[in-house]
Amino acid sequence: MIPVRNPRTGEVDHQIEPATSEQVAAEARRVRSAQPAWQALGPEGRAETLKRWAEAIEEQADALVSALSVDTGRLKIARVEVEGLPRTIRRWAGRAPQIIAGLNVRDRPSAFPGVSISTRHVPYPLFGAIAPWNFPVVLSTIDLIPALLAGCAALVKPSEVTPRFVGPLKETIAAVPELERVLAFVLGGPETGQALIANVDYVCFTGSVATGRKVAEAAARCFIPANLELGGKDPMIVLASADPVQAARTALRASVVASGQACQSIERVYVARPVAERFLKTLVDEAGKCRPNFPDIDHGEIGPFIFARQAEVVQAQIDDACAKGARILTGGTVERLGGGLYLRPTVITNVTSDMLVMREETFGPVIPVIEFDTVDEAIAQANAGEFGLSAAVIAGTAHEAEAVAARLDAGAVSINDGALTSMVGDAEKNAFKLSGIGPSRSGDQGLTRFFRTQALIRQNGQPLPLAAFAEGG
Ligand code: NAD
């Protein structure tokens, strides 16, 4: 049994029985055997089926929100996750038949005389997803929906830290029998994750760099593609032409939503010296107004740490920064409230690149701020480090911000906003550097990645005889 802690009370009030490798293999066989019929249903048939799933999710929304809010210790974002799921399903279901229709090419003449080529797109039979705990519903389904629409069967392993939402979600799947035949959720930790990789044909992993490496190694042994979406250390650059008050409010939201437990959180801010004072004053004032959502879950901006160990990581980074000369302007200490662990937004200055808080992913509501004199210097610092997930640039005009964005080593850059990738699902992007590898999970590529290309090469004339290759001929 794996004990599951409640992030609001700190108590272990739930447990899961991890699926064994035999159980994972049995689920894989079950959904794999139904995949040919699912593929034969065609894009429209699959889209219609998924729309019925969206309806079933809406019917179970209250049960899903209440389980997810216990998993994560927050209510508003639990609602946003659950209410967003049917919308995402319908958006993909509306788009998928058109994307798929545009892929296949029939009878194109080849450069080779007498031959024509047709191109088919064949789904990977069994897709697998391994998800983290920070947005349990969104990140268990983000790759799943386009994979199902492509015609794959699917096996999903959510995080063992936040498994409560899976019960009500399974009920919504059971309400759509065609879907239940090709979709299975399995619960468990690392071993269950490894068993999943051993059974699927394509794996999408969202999580840390350390685990991503293990997933990539296991996938390489099986010769299956591994699409990895990993950590980030997203920088925001605030140029001298920016409105510092608006920039500070944007930085705060993009850093502390979900208590900073988001891969695309702004984790470093580089602000031009002429606007730095007003920027910092607003940031500190507004950060100081944020409240933990305790004792009432439906009041306040800051939820508890979902994963207790993460609170230790964040506190250790803050302590390391202080020991090396940083100044905390607000926040700075993890508080225990009713057994939950909370950190108010923490603004830090006097930070240097040797501090952990500037090098490693924080995953908490911490905003280190550095002033800069030249744009080149800001870009060089923003590009330092091993992550390249996303970034943000704020300037007086979009044109000026985009010129800086084009020089950033990151897969997506929010222009005059921050962390837009958390809200915008149709922009194609790759994760750069250690933040991941593989095709885009958003935009049309989010669907087309689940197809293999099959060529039908037709001889329209006479096949060449062996004599055409004979020596001296
Ligand atoms: P994690 O890497 O600890 O775990 C993620 C998942 O991997 C869990 O389901 C876990 O059970 C499973 N797992 C653990 N060991 C495994 C193994 N050896 N083999 C197979 N599976 C294994 O990540 P986490 O702590 O749950 O999530 C936080 C991390 O996720 C952060 O680094 C964050 O940046 C990242 N993240 C990235 C994105 C993105 O889109 N790039 C989105 C959200 C979170």
Short mmCIF file of C-alpha atoms and ligand atoms in Angstrom, two decimals:
data_model
loop_
_atom_site.label_atom_id
_atom_site.label_comp_id
_atom_site.label_asym_id
_atom_site.label_seq_id
_atom_site.Cartn_x
_atom_site.Cartn_y
_atom_site.Cartn_z
CA MET A 1 0.00 0.00 0.00
CA ILE A 2 1.17 3.55 -0.72
CA PRO A 3 0.06 6.04 1.97
CA VAL A 4 -1.40 9.30 0.66
CA ARG A 5 -1.07 12.52 2.67
CA ASN A 6 -3.76 15.18 2.79
CA PRO A 7 -2.06 18.51 1.94
CA ARG A 8 -4.41 20.57 4.14
CA THR A 9 -4.23 18.46 7.31
CA GLY A 10 -0.83 16.83 6.88
CA GLU A 11 -2.46 13.53 7.81
CA VAL A 12 -2.33 10.28 5.88
CA ASP A 13 -6.03 9.73 5.24
CA HIS A 14 -5.92 7.67 2.07
CA GLN A 15 -3.93 4.86 0.54
CA ILE A 16 -3.58 3.14 -2.81
CA GLU A 17 -2.67 -0.37 -3.79
CA PRO A 18 -0.07 0.02 -6.54
CA ALA A 19 -0.77 -1.94 -9.71
CA THR A 20 1.75 -4.76 -10.11
CA SER A 21 3.57 -5.31 -13.40
CA GLU A 22 1.23 -8.26 -14.10
CA GLN A 23 -1.82 -6.06 -13.55
CA VAL A 24 -0.39 -3.33 -15.77
CA ALA A 25 0.36 -5.90 -18.50
CA ALA A 26 -3.19 -7.29 -18.22
CA GLU A 27 -4.72 -3.81 -18.60
CA ALA A 28 -2.39 -3.15 -21.54
CA ARG A 29 -3.54 -6.39 -23.23
CA ARG A 30 -7.19 -5.55 -22.60
CA VAL A 31 -7.11 -2.06 -24.15
CA ARG A 32 -4.69 -3.08 -26.91
CA SER A 33 -7.07 -5.81 -28.08
CA ALA A 34 -9.87 -3.23 -28.49
CA GLN A 35 -7.67 -0.74 -30.35
CA PRO A 36 -8.28 -1.99 -33.93
CA ALA A 37 -12.04 -1.44 -33.51
CA TRP A 38 -11.37 2.01 -32.05
CA GLN A 39 -9.16 2.87 -35.04
CA ALA A 40 -11.80 1.50 -37.43
CA LEU A 41 -14.37 3.85 -35.89
CA GLY A 42 -12.69 6.66 -37.83
CA PRO A 43 -11.91 10.21 -36.70
CA GLU A 44 -15.57 11.33 -36.64
CA GLY A 45 -16.69 8.27 -34.67
CA ARG A 46 -13.90 8.74 -32.12
CA ALA A 47 -14.71 12.45 -31.85
CA GLU A 48 -18.39 11.68 -31.19
CA THR A 49 -17.44 9.14 -28.52
CA LEU A 50 -15.17 11.62 -26.76
CA LYS A 51 -17.91 14.26 -26.81
CA ARG A 52 -20.07 11.80 -24.85
CA TRP A 53 -17.19 11.47 -22.40
CA ALA A 54 -17.21 15.28 -22.03
CA GLU A 55 -20.90 15.09 -21.10
CA ALA A 56 -20.25 12.34 -18.56
CA ILE A 57 -17.48 14.46 -16.98
CA GLU A 58 -19.89 17.38 -16.66
CA GLU A 59 -22.38 15.12 -14.90
CA GLN A 60 -19.71 14.01 -12.39
CA ALA A 61 -18.11 17.46 -12.05
CA ASP A 62 -18.97 17.93 -8.36
CA ALA A 63 -17.53 14.57 -7.32
CA LEU A 64 -14.41 15.20 -9.40
CA VAL A 65 -13.86 18.68 -7.96
CA SER A 66 -14.30 17.47 -4.42
CA ALA A 67 -11.80 14.59 -4.83
CA LEU A 68 -9.32 16.81 -6.65
CA SER A 69 -9.56 19.55 -4.04
CA VAL A 70 -8.59 17.01 -1.35
CA ASP A 71 -5.70 15.84 -3.57
CA THR A 72 -4.38 19.36 -4.07
CA GLY A 73 -5.65 21.39 -1.09
CA ARG A 74 -7.18 24.05 -3.37
CA LEU A 75 -10.70 24.59 -4.68
CA LYS A 76 -10.72 27.23 -7.42
CA ILE A 77 -7.96 25.61 -9.45
CA ALA A 78 -9.57 22.18 -8.92
CA ARG A 79 -12.73 23.64 -10.48
CA VAL A 80 -10.76 25.19 -13.32
CA GLU A 81 -9.09 21.82 -14.03
CA VAL A 82 -12.35 19.86 -13.99
CA GLU A 83 -14.43 22.40 -15.90
CA GLY A 84 -11.65 22.82 -18.46
CA LEU A 85 -11.51 19.11 -19.28
CA PRO A 86 -14.79 18.86 -21.29
CA ARG A 87 -13.83 22.08 -23.08
CA THR A 88 -10.44 20.64 -24.04
CA ILE A 89 -12.07 17.40 -25.20
CA ARG A 90 -14.57 19.30 -27.37
CA ARG A 91 -11.88 21.58 -28.80
CA TRP A 92 -9.75 18.59 -29.85
CA ALA A 93 -12.78 16.58 -31.02
CA GLY A 94 -13.84 19.49 -33.23
CA ARG A 95 -10.40 19.84 -34.75
CA ALA A 96 -9.10 16.26 -35.01
CA PRO A 97 -11.11 14.99 -38.04
CA GLN A 98 -9.92 17.98 -40.07
CA ILE A 99 -6.26 17.54 -39.06
CA ILE A 100 -6.38 13.82 -39.84
CA ALA A 101 -8.13 14.37 -43.21
CA GLY A 102 -5.34 16.73 -44.20
CA LEU A 103 -2.60 14.18 -43.52
CA ASN A 104 -3.15 11.36 -45.98
CA VAL A 105 -1.81 11.78 -49.51
CA ARG A 106 -3.00 9.53 -52.35
CA ASP A 107 -1.11 8.59 -55.51
CA ARG A 108 1.51 11.29 -55.74
CA PRO A 109 3.85 10.67 -58.68
CA SER A 110 7.31 9.64 -57.51
CA ALA A 111 10.58 10.97 -58.96
CA PHE A 112 11.21 7.29 -59.77
CA PRO A 113 9.67 6.58 -63.21
CA GLY A 114 6.36 4.69 -63.30
CA VAL A 115 5.87 4.76 -59.51
CA SER A 116 3.33 6.65 -57.40
CA ILE A 117 3.21 7.07 -53.63
CA SER A 118 0.37 7.10 -51.15
CA THR A 119 1.05 8.09 -47.57
CA ARG A 120 -1.00 6.69 -44.70
CA HIS A 121 -0.84 7.67 -41.06
CA VAL A 122 -1.09 4.77 -38.68
CA PRO A 123 -1.58 5.43 -34.97
CA TYR A 124 0.73 3.89 -32.40
CA PRO A 125 -1.54 1.13 -31.04
CA LEU A 126 -0.98 1.79 -27.33
CA PHE A 127 -0.19 5.20 -25.87
CA GLY A 128 0.98 5.62 -22.26
CA ALA A 129 1.08 8.67 -19.99
CA ILE A 130 2.89 9.18 -16.70
CA ALA A 131 1.77 12.33 -14.88
CA PRO A 132 2.93 14.49 -11.94
CA TRP A 133 0.98 15.82 -8.93
CA ASN A 134 0.83 19.55 -9.58
CA PHE A 135 -2.19 19.62 -11.96
CA PRO A 136 -3.39 16.02 -11.63
CA VAL A 137 -6.39 16.16 -14.00
CA VAL A 138 -4.90 18.42 -16.67
CA LEU A 139 -1.57 16.60 -16.84
CA SER A 140 -3.13 13.11 -16.85
CA THR A 141 -5.30 14.03 -19.84
CA ILE A 142 -3.38 16.64 -21.84
CA ASP A 143 -1.68 14.10 -24.12
CA LEU A 144 -4.35 11.42 -23.68
CA ILE A 145 -7.11 13.30 -25.52
CA PRO A 146 -5.25 13.80 -28.83
CA ALA A 147 -3.81 10.26 -28.56
CA LEU A 148 -7.32 8.77 -28.30
CA LEU A 149 -8.50 10.93 -31.22
CA ALA A 150 -5.55 9.71 -33.29
CA GLY A 151 -6.83 6.15 -32.75
CA CYS A 152 -4.52 4.91 -29.99
CA ALA A 153 -5.68 2.88 -27.00
CA ALA A 154 -4.33 4.37 -23.77
CA LEU A 155 -2.88 3.54 -20.38
CA VAL A 156 -2.46 6.39 -17.89
CA LYS A 157 -0.58 6.47 -14.60
CA PRO A 158 -1.29 9.58 -12.52
CA SER A 159 0.95 10.56 -9.61
CA GLU A 160 0.71 8.45 -6.46
CA VAL A 161 0.75 11.77 -4.52
CA THR A 162 -2.68 12.83 -5.90
CA PRO A 163 -4.70 9.71 -6.79
CA ARG A 164 -8.15 10.51 -5.30
CA PHE A 165 -9.60 12.06 -8.47
CA VAL A 166 -9.11 8.80 -10.39
CA GLY A 167 -12.16 7.08 -8.78
CA PRO A 168 -14.73 9.63 -10.03
CA LEU A 169 -12.91 9.95 -13.36
CA LYS A 170 -13.16 6.18 -13.89
CA GLU A 171 -16.93 6.46 -13.39
CA THR A 172 -17.10 8.95 -16.24
CA ILE A 173 -15.12 6.56 -18.44
CA ALA A 174 -17.42 3.65 -17.50
CA ALA A 175 -20.38 5.75 -18.71
CA VAL A 176 -18.98 5.51 -22.26
CA PRO A 177 -18.45 1.77 -22.98
CA GLU A 178 -16.57 2.24 -26.30
CA LEU A 179 -14.10 4.44 -24.44
CA GLU A 180 -13.78 2.13 -21.45
CA ARG A 181 -12.66 -0.65 -23.80
CA VAL A 182 -9.59 1.38 -24.91
CA LEU A 183 -8.71 3.49 -21.86
CA ALA A 184 -7.30 2.32 -18.53
CA PHE A 185 -5.98 4.25 -15.53
CA VAL A 186 -3.50 2.45 -13.29
CA LEU A 187 -2.40 3.67 -9.88
CA GLY A 188 1.04 3.35 -8.36
CA GLY A 189 4.54 4.80 -8.07
CA PRO A 190 7.85 4.34 -9.90
CA GLU A 191 7.52 0.54 -10.42
CA THR A 192 4.06 0.92 -11.93
CA GLY A 193 5.48 3.68 -14.17
CA GLN A 194 8.25 1.36 -15.35
CA ALA A 195 5.72 -1.42 -16.02
CA LEU A 196 3.67 1.01 -18.10
CA ILE A 197 6.70 1.90 -20.24
CA ALA A 198 7.40 -1.81 -20.83
CA ASN A 199 3.90 -2.30 -22.26
CA VAL A 200 3.16 0.75 -24.43
CA ASP A 201 4.28 1.85 -27.92
CA TYR A 202 4.69 5.57 -27.15
CA VAL A 203 5.14 7.24 -23.76
CA CYS A 204 4.41 10.82 -22.76
CA PHE A 205 6.00 11.77 -19.46
CA THR A 206 5.45 14.97 -17.49
CA GLY A 207 7.59 15.39 -14.40
CA SER A 208 11.07 16.11 -13.12
CA VAL A 209 14.33 15.95 -15.06
CA ALA A 210 15.65 13.20 -12.78
CA THR A 211 12.67 10.91 -13.43
CA GLY A 212 12.56 11.98 -17.09
CA ARG A 213 16.05 10.51 -17.52
CA LYS A 214 14.88 7.16 -16.09
CA VAL A 215 11.83 7.19 -18.36
CA ALA A 216 13.96 8.01 -21.41
CA GLU A 217 16.40 5.19 -20.57
CA ALA A 218 13.61 2.66 -20.13
CA ALA A 219 11.92 3.80 -23.35
CA ALA A 220 15.21 3.55 -25.23
CA ARG A 221 15.55 -0.07 -24.11
CA CYS A 222 12.10 -0.76 -25.61
CA PHE A 223 12.80 1.39 -28.72
CA ILE A 224 9.67 3.44 -28.15
CA PRO A 225 9.43 7.23 -28.50
CA ALA A 226 9.48 9.13 -25.21
CA ASN A 227 7.96 12.60 -25.27
CA LEU A 228 9.30 14.36 -22.17
CA GLU A 229 7.90 17.55 -20.61
CA LEU A 230 10.13 18.37 -17.66
CA GLY A 231 11.05 21.16 -15.30
CA GLY A 232 11.67 24.84 -15.87
CA LYS A 233 13.35 27.89 -14.35
CA ASP A 234 11.45 30.46 -16.35
CA PRO A 235 12.89 33.98 -16.54
CA MET A 236 10.91 37.19 -17.03
CA ILE A 237 12.65 40.24 -18.48
CA VAL A 238 11.08 43.63 -17.71
CA LEU A 239 12.48 46.26 -20.09
CA ALA A 240 12.89 49.96 -19.26
CA SER A 241 9.94 50.86 -21.50
CA ALA A 242 7.53 48.63 -19.52
CA ASP A 243 4.86 49.91 -17.16
CA PRO A 244 6.48 48.76 -13.90
CA VAL A 245 3.23 48.53 -11.94
CA GLN A 246 1.51 46.34 -14.53
CA ALA A 247 4.71 44.30 -14.94
CA ALA A 248 4.90 43.66 -11.19
CA ARG A 249 1.28 42.49 -11.05
CA THR A 250 1.89 40.18 -14.00
CA ALA A 251 5.09 38.81 -12.46
CA LEU A 252 3.27 38.12 -9.19
CA ARG A 253 0.42 36.23 -10.86
CA ALA A 254 2.74 34.27 -13.14
CA SER A 255 4.94 33.28 -10.19
CA VAL A 256 2.50 32.45 -7.44
CA VAL A 257 -0.60 30.97 -9.10
CA ALA A 258 -0.98 27.43 -7.74
CA SER A 259 1.59 28.47 -5.09
CA GLY A 260 4.26 28.34 -7.79
CA GLN A 261 3.76 24.59 -8.23
CA ALA A 262 3.66 24.92 -12.01
CA CYS A 263 6.38 24.11 -14.54
CA GLN A 264 5.83 27.40 -16.38
CA SER A 265 5.93 29.59 -13.26
CA ILE A 266 8.13 32.67 -13.49
CA GLU A 267 11.05 31.79 -11.18
CA ARG A 268 13.49 34.67 -11.92
CA VAL A 269 12.84 38.31 -12.83
CA TYR A 270 15.39 40.58 -14.54
CA VAL A 271 14.21 44.19 -14.35
CA ALA A 272 15.75 47.24 -16.03
CA ARG A 273 17.29 49.56 -13.45
CA PRO A 274 15.21 52.70 -14.36
CA VAL A 275 11.93 50.90 -13.53
CA ALA A 276 13.26 48.58 -10.82
CA GLU A 277 12.27 50.65 -7.79
CA ARG A 278 8.60 51.03 -8.78
CA PHE A 279 8.49 47.42 -9.95
CA LEU A 280 9.81 46.12 -6.61
CA LYS A 281 7.59 48.39 -4.53
CA THR A 282 4.44 47.18 -6.30
CA LEU A 283 5.60 43.57 -6.24
CA VAL A 284 6.27 43.63 -2.49
CA ASP A 285 3.03 45.53 -1.71
CA GLU A 286 0.87 43.17 -3.76
CA ALA A 287 2.72 40.05 -2.59
CA GLY A 288 2.14 41.12 1.00
CA LYS A 289 -1.62 41.13 0.43
CA CYS A 290 -1.73 37.44 -0.57
CA ARG A 291 -3.25 35.10 2.02
CA PRO A 292 -3.10 31.34 2.53
CA ASN A 293 -6.39 29.56 1.76
CA PHE A 294 -6.56 28.60 5.45
CA PRO A 295 -8.74 27.98 7.43
CA ASP A 296 -11.26 28.41 4.59
CA ILE A 297 -10.35 26.67 1.37
CA ASP A 298 -12.42 29.19 -0.60
CA HIS A 299 -10.56 32.32 0.55
CA GLY A 300 -6.99 33.37 -0.23
CA GLU A 301 -4.50 33.14 -3.07
CA ILE A 302 -2.00 30.62 -1.69
CA GLY A 303 -2.77 26.92 -1.30
CA PRO A 304 -0.65 24.45 0.68
CA PHE A 305 2.29 22.56 -0.75
CA ILE A 306 0.77 19.46 -2.30
CA PHE A 307 3.91 17.41 -1.74
CA ALA A 308 5.44 17.94 1.74
CA ARG A 309 9.00 17.29 0.55
CA GLN A 310 8.67 20.19 -1.91
CA ALA A 311 8.27 22.60 1.03
CA GLU A 312 11.66 21.44 2.34
CA VAL A 313 13.27 21.95 -1.07
CA VAL A 314 11.89 25.48 -1.32
CA GLN A 315 12.88 26.43 2.24
CA ALA A 316 16.40 25.06 1.65
CA GLN A 317 16.74 27.26 -1.45
CA ILE A 318 15.62 30.35 0.49
CA ASP A 319 18.00 29.55 3.37
CA ASP A 320 20.88 28.99 0.94
CA ALA A 321 20.19 32.38 -0.67
CA CYS A 322 20.10 34.13 2.72
CA ALA A 323 23.35 32.46 3.77
CA LYS A 324 24.97 33.81 0.60
CA GLY A 325 23.79 37.41 1.19
CA ALA A 326 20.29 37.60 -0.35
CA ARG A 327 17.60 39.89 1.17
CA ILE A 328 14.06 38.72 1.75
CA LEU A 329 11.63 41.61 1.18
CA THR A 330 8.48 39.65 2.04
CA GLY A 331 7.57 36.04 2.88
CA GLY A 332 10.50 33.66 3.32
CA THR A 333 9.36 31.07 5.85
CA VAL A 334 7.21 27.99 5.32
CA GLU A 335 4.36 28.07 7.85
CA ARG A 336 2.45 25.12 9.28
CA LEU A 337 -1.28 25.91 9.40
CA GLY A 338 -3.65 23.17 10.52
CA GLY A 339 -1.07 20.57 9.48
CA GLY A 340 -0.67 22.01 5.96
CA LEU A 341 2.54 23.68 4.77
CA TYR A 342 2.21 27.15 3.25
CA LEU A 343 4.60 29.79 1.95
CA ARG A 344 3.46 33.36 1.35
CA PRO A 345 4.84 34.96 -1.83
CA THR A 346 8.53 35.49 -1.21
CA VAL A 347 10.37 38.34 -2.95
CA ILE A 348 14.16 38.13 -2.80
CA THR A 349 16.81 40.65 -3.91
CA ASN A 350 20.64 40.72 -3.78
CA VAL A 351 20.57 37.36 -5.52
CA THR A 352 23.54 35.98 -7.43
CA SER A 353 23.84 33.21 -9.98
CA ASP A 354 25.60 30.85 -7.56
CA MET A 355 22.49 30.58 -5.32
CA LEU A 356 20.32 27.46 -5.62
CA VAL A 357 17.25 29.67 -6.01
CA MET A 358 18.71 31.00 -9.27
CA ARG A 359 19.89 27.65 -10.63
CA GLU A 360 17.44 24.94 -9.62
CA GLU A 361 13.73 24.61 -10.16
CA THR A 362 11.95 26.02 -7.08
CA PHE A 363 8.30 24.99 -7.57
CA GLY A 364 7.11 27.42 -4.91
CA PRO A 365 5.91 31.05 -4.74
CA VAL A 366 9.40 32.57 -4.72
CA ILE A 367 10.40 35.55 -6.89
CA PRO A 368 14.09 36.44 -7.02
CA VAL A 369 14.59 39.87 -8.65
CA ILE A 370 17.81 41.10 -10.30
CA GLU A 371 18.31 44.58 -11.76
CA PHE A 372 20.12 44.99 -15.09
CA ASP A 373 21.76 47.82 -17.02
CA THR A 374 21.90 46.47 -20.57
CA VAL A 375 19.50 44.27 -22.50
CA ASP A 376 22.39 42.05 -23.61
CA GLU A 377 23.25 41.40 -19.97
CA ALA A 378 19.61 40.50 -19.16
CA ILE A 379 19.39 38.11 -22.12
CA ALA A 380 22.69 36.42 -21.20
CA GLN A 381 21.49 35.86 -17.62
CA ALA A 382 18.06 34.66 -18.73
CA ASN A 383 19.72 32.16 -21.07
CA ALA A 384 22.06 30.86 -18.35
CA GLY A 385 21.25 27.50 -16.79
CA GLU A 386 20.11 24.14 -18.01
CA PHE A 387 16.37 24.72 -18.48
CA GLY A 388 14.57 26.16 -21.51
CA LEU A 389 10.87 25.56 -20.95
CA SER A 390 9.43 29.06 -21.36
CA ALA A 391 10.08 32.73 -20.59
CA ALA A 392 8.40 36.15 -20.62
CA VAL A 393 9.30 39.62 -21.83
CA ILE A 394 7.47 42.80 -20.82
CA ALA A 395 8.09 46.04 -22.75
CA GLY A 396 6.32 49.20 -23.84
CA THR A 397 5.52 47.63 -27.20
CA ALA A 398 5.03 44.04 -28.37
CA HIS A 399 7.55 44.71 -31.15
CA GLU A 400 10.32 45.57 -28.68
CA ALA A 401 9.47 42.57 -26.48
CA GLU A 402 9.47 40.20 -29.46
CA ALA A 403 12.93 41.34 -30.54
CA VAL A 404 14.23 40.27 -27.11
CA ALA A 405 12.12 37.08 -27.08
CA ALA A 406 13.72 35.94 -30.34
CA ARG A 407 17.08 35.88 -28.55
CA LEU A 408 15.86 33.70 -25.65
CA ASP A 409 16.68 30.03 -25.41
CA ALA A 410 13.18 28.88 -24.45
CA GLY A 411 10.44 26.93 -26.21
CA ALA A 412 7.70 29.52 -25.60
CA VAL A 413 7.89 33.19 -24.70
CA SER A 414 4.95 35.16 -23.30
CA ILE A 415 4.96 38.67 -24.75
CA ASN A 416 3.68 41.38 -22.40
CA ASP A 417 2.28 38.70 -20.09
CA GLY A 418 3.67 35.72 -18.15
CA ALA A 419 3.11 31.96 -18.13
CA LEU A 420 0.64 32.12 -21.02
CA THR A 421 1.38 28.50 -21.94
CA SER A 422 -0.69 27.46 -18.92
CA MET A 423 -3.77 28.98 -20.56
CA VAL A 424 -3.14 28.75 -24.31
CA GLY A 425 -3.38 25.24 -25.75
CA ASP A 426 -2.99 25.85 -29.47
CA ALA A 427 0.52 27.28 -29.77
CA GLU A 428 3.04 24.73 -31.07
CA LYS A 429 6.24 24.70 -29.03
CA ASN A 430 9.10 22.45 -28.02
CA ALA A 431 10.80 22.31 -24.66
CA PHE A 432 14.42 23.48 -25.07
CA LYS A 433 17.51 22.15 -23.28
CA LEU A 434 16.84 19.96 -20.19
CA SER A 435 13.16 20.99 -20.11
CA GLY A 436 12.22 18.18 -22.43
CA ILE A 437 12.37 16.48 -25.77
CA GLY A 438 9.97 15.48 -28.48
CA PRO A 439 7.25 17.08 -30.57
CA SER A 440 4.90 19.78 -29.34
CA ARG A 441 2.05 18.66 -27.06
CA SER A 442 0.00 21.69 -28.08
CA GLY A 443 -1.18 22.81 -31.51
CA ASP A 444 -1.81 20.35 -34.36
CA GLN A 445 1.48 18.53 -33.68
CA GLY A 446 -0.05 17.50 -30.34
CA LEU A 447 -2.18 15.09 -32.40
CA THR A 448 0.00 14.28 -35.43
CA ARG A 449 2.84 12.99 -33.20
CA PHE A 450 0.77 9.89 -32.45
CA PHE A 451 0.93 8.65 -36.05
CA ARG A 452 3.60 6.66 -37.79
CA THR A 453 3.94 7.26 -41.53
CA GLN A 454 3.31 4.34 -43.83
CA ALA A 455 4.19 4.59 -47.53
CA LEU A 456 2.30 2.59 -50.17
CA ILE A 457 4.66 2.64 -53.16
CA ARG A 458 2.82 1.57 -56.27
CA GLN A 459 4.44 0.23 -59.43
CA ASN A 460 2.22 1.43 -62.29
CA GLY A 461 4.36 -0.07 -65.06
CA GLN A 462 6.50 -3.22 -65.25
CA PRO A 463 8.72 -4.17 -62.28
CA LEU A 464 12.41 -4.12 -63.22
CA PRO A 465 13.82 -7.54 -64.07
CA LEU A 466 17.00 -8.84 -62.41
CA ALA A 467 18.77 -8.32 -65.73
CA ALA A 468 18.63 -4.56 -65.16
CA PHE A 469 21.16 -5.07 -62.34
CA ALA A 470 23.36 -7.65 -64.05
CA GLU A 471 27.10 -6.86 -64.35
CA GLY A 472 28.15 -5.78 -67.83
CA GLY A 473 24.54 -5.21 -68.86
P1 NAD B 1 8.24 13.18 -10.66
O1 NAD B 1 9.24 13.15 -11.76
O2 NAD B 1 8.69 12.92 -9.28
O3 NAD B 1 7.04 12.15 -10.93
C1 NAD B 1 6.27 12.21 -12.09
C2 NAD B 1 5.63 10.85 -12.34
O4 NAD B 1 6.66 9.89 -12.61
C3 NAD B 1 4.82 10.29 -11.17
O5 NAD B 1 3.65 9.70 -11.70
C4 NAD B 1 5.74 9.21 -10.61
O6 NAD B 1 5.06 8.14 -9.99
C5 NAD B 1 6.42 8.71 -11.86
N1 NAD B 1 7.72 8.05 -11.65
C6 NAD B 1 8.58 8.27 -10.63
N2 NAD B 1 9.69 7.51 -10.80
C7 NAD B 1 9.51 6.81 -11.94
C8 NAD B 1 10.30 5.86 -12.64
N3 NAD B 1 11.51 5.49 -12.20
N4 NAD B 1 9.81 5.34 -13.79
C9 NAD B 1 8.60 5.72 -14.26
N5 NAD B 1 7.81 6.60 -13.63
C10 NAD B 1 8.25 7.15 -12.49
O7 NAD B 1 7.56 14.64 -10.80
P2 NAD B 1 6.57 15.32 -9.79
O8 NAD B 1 7.35 15.69 -8.58
O9 NAD B 1 5.34 14.51 -9.67
O10 NAD B 1 6.17 16.67 -10.60
C11 NAD B 1 6.87 17.85 -10.53
C12 NAD B 1 7.78 18.01 -11.74
O11 NAD B 1 6.99 17.96 -12.93
C13 NAD B 1 8.46 19.36 -11.77
O12 NAD B 1 9.82 19.19 -12.14
C14 NAD B 1 7.73 20.12 -12.87
O13 NAD B 1 8.46 21.13 -13.49
C15 NAD B 1 7.39 19.01 -13.80
N6 NAD B 1 6.29 19.43 -14.68
C16 NAD B 1 6.55 19.67 -16.00
C17 NAD B 1 5.53 20.11 -16.84
C18 NAD B 1 5.77 20.41 -18.30
O14 NAD B 1 4.80 20.50 -19.06
N7 NAD B 1 7.00 20.59 -18.72
C19 NAD B 1 4.24 20.26 -16.32
C20 NAD B 1 4.03 20.01 -14.97
C21 NAD B 1 5.06 19.56 -14.16
#
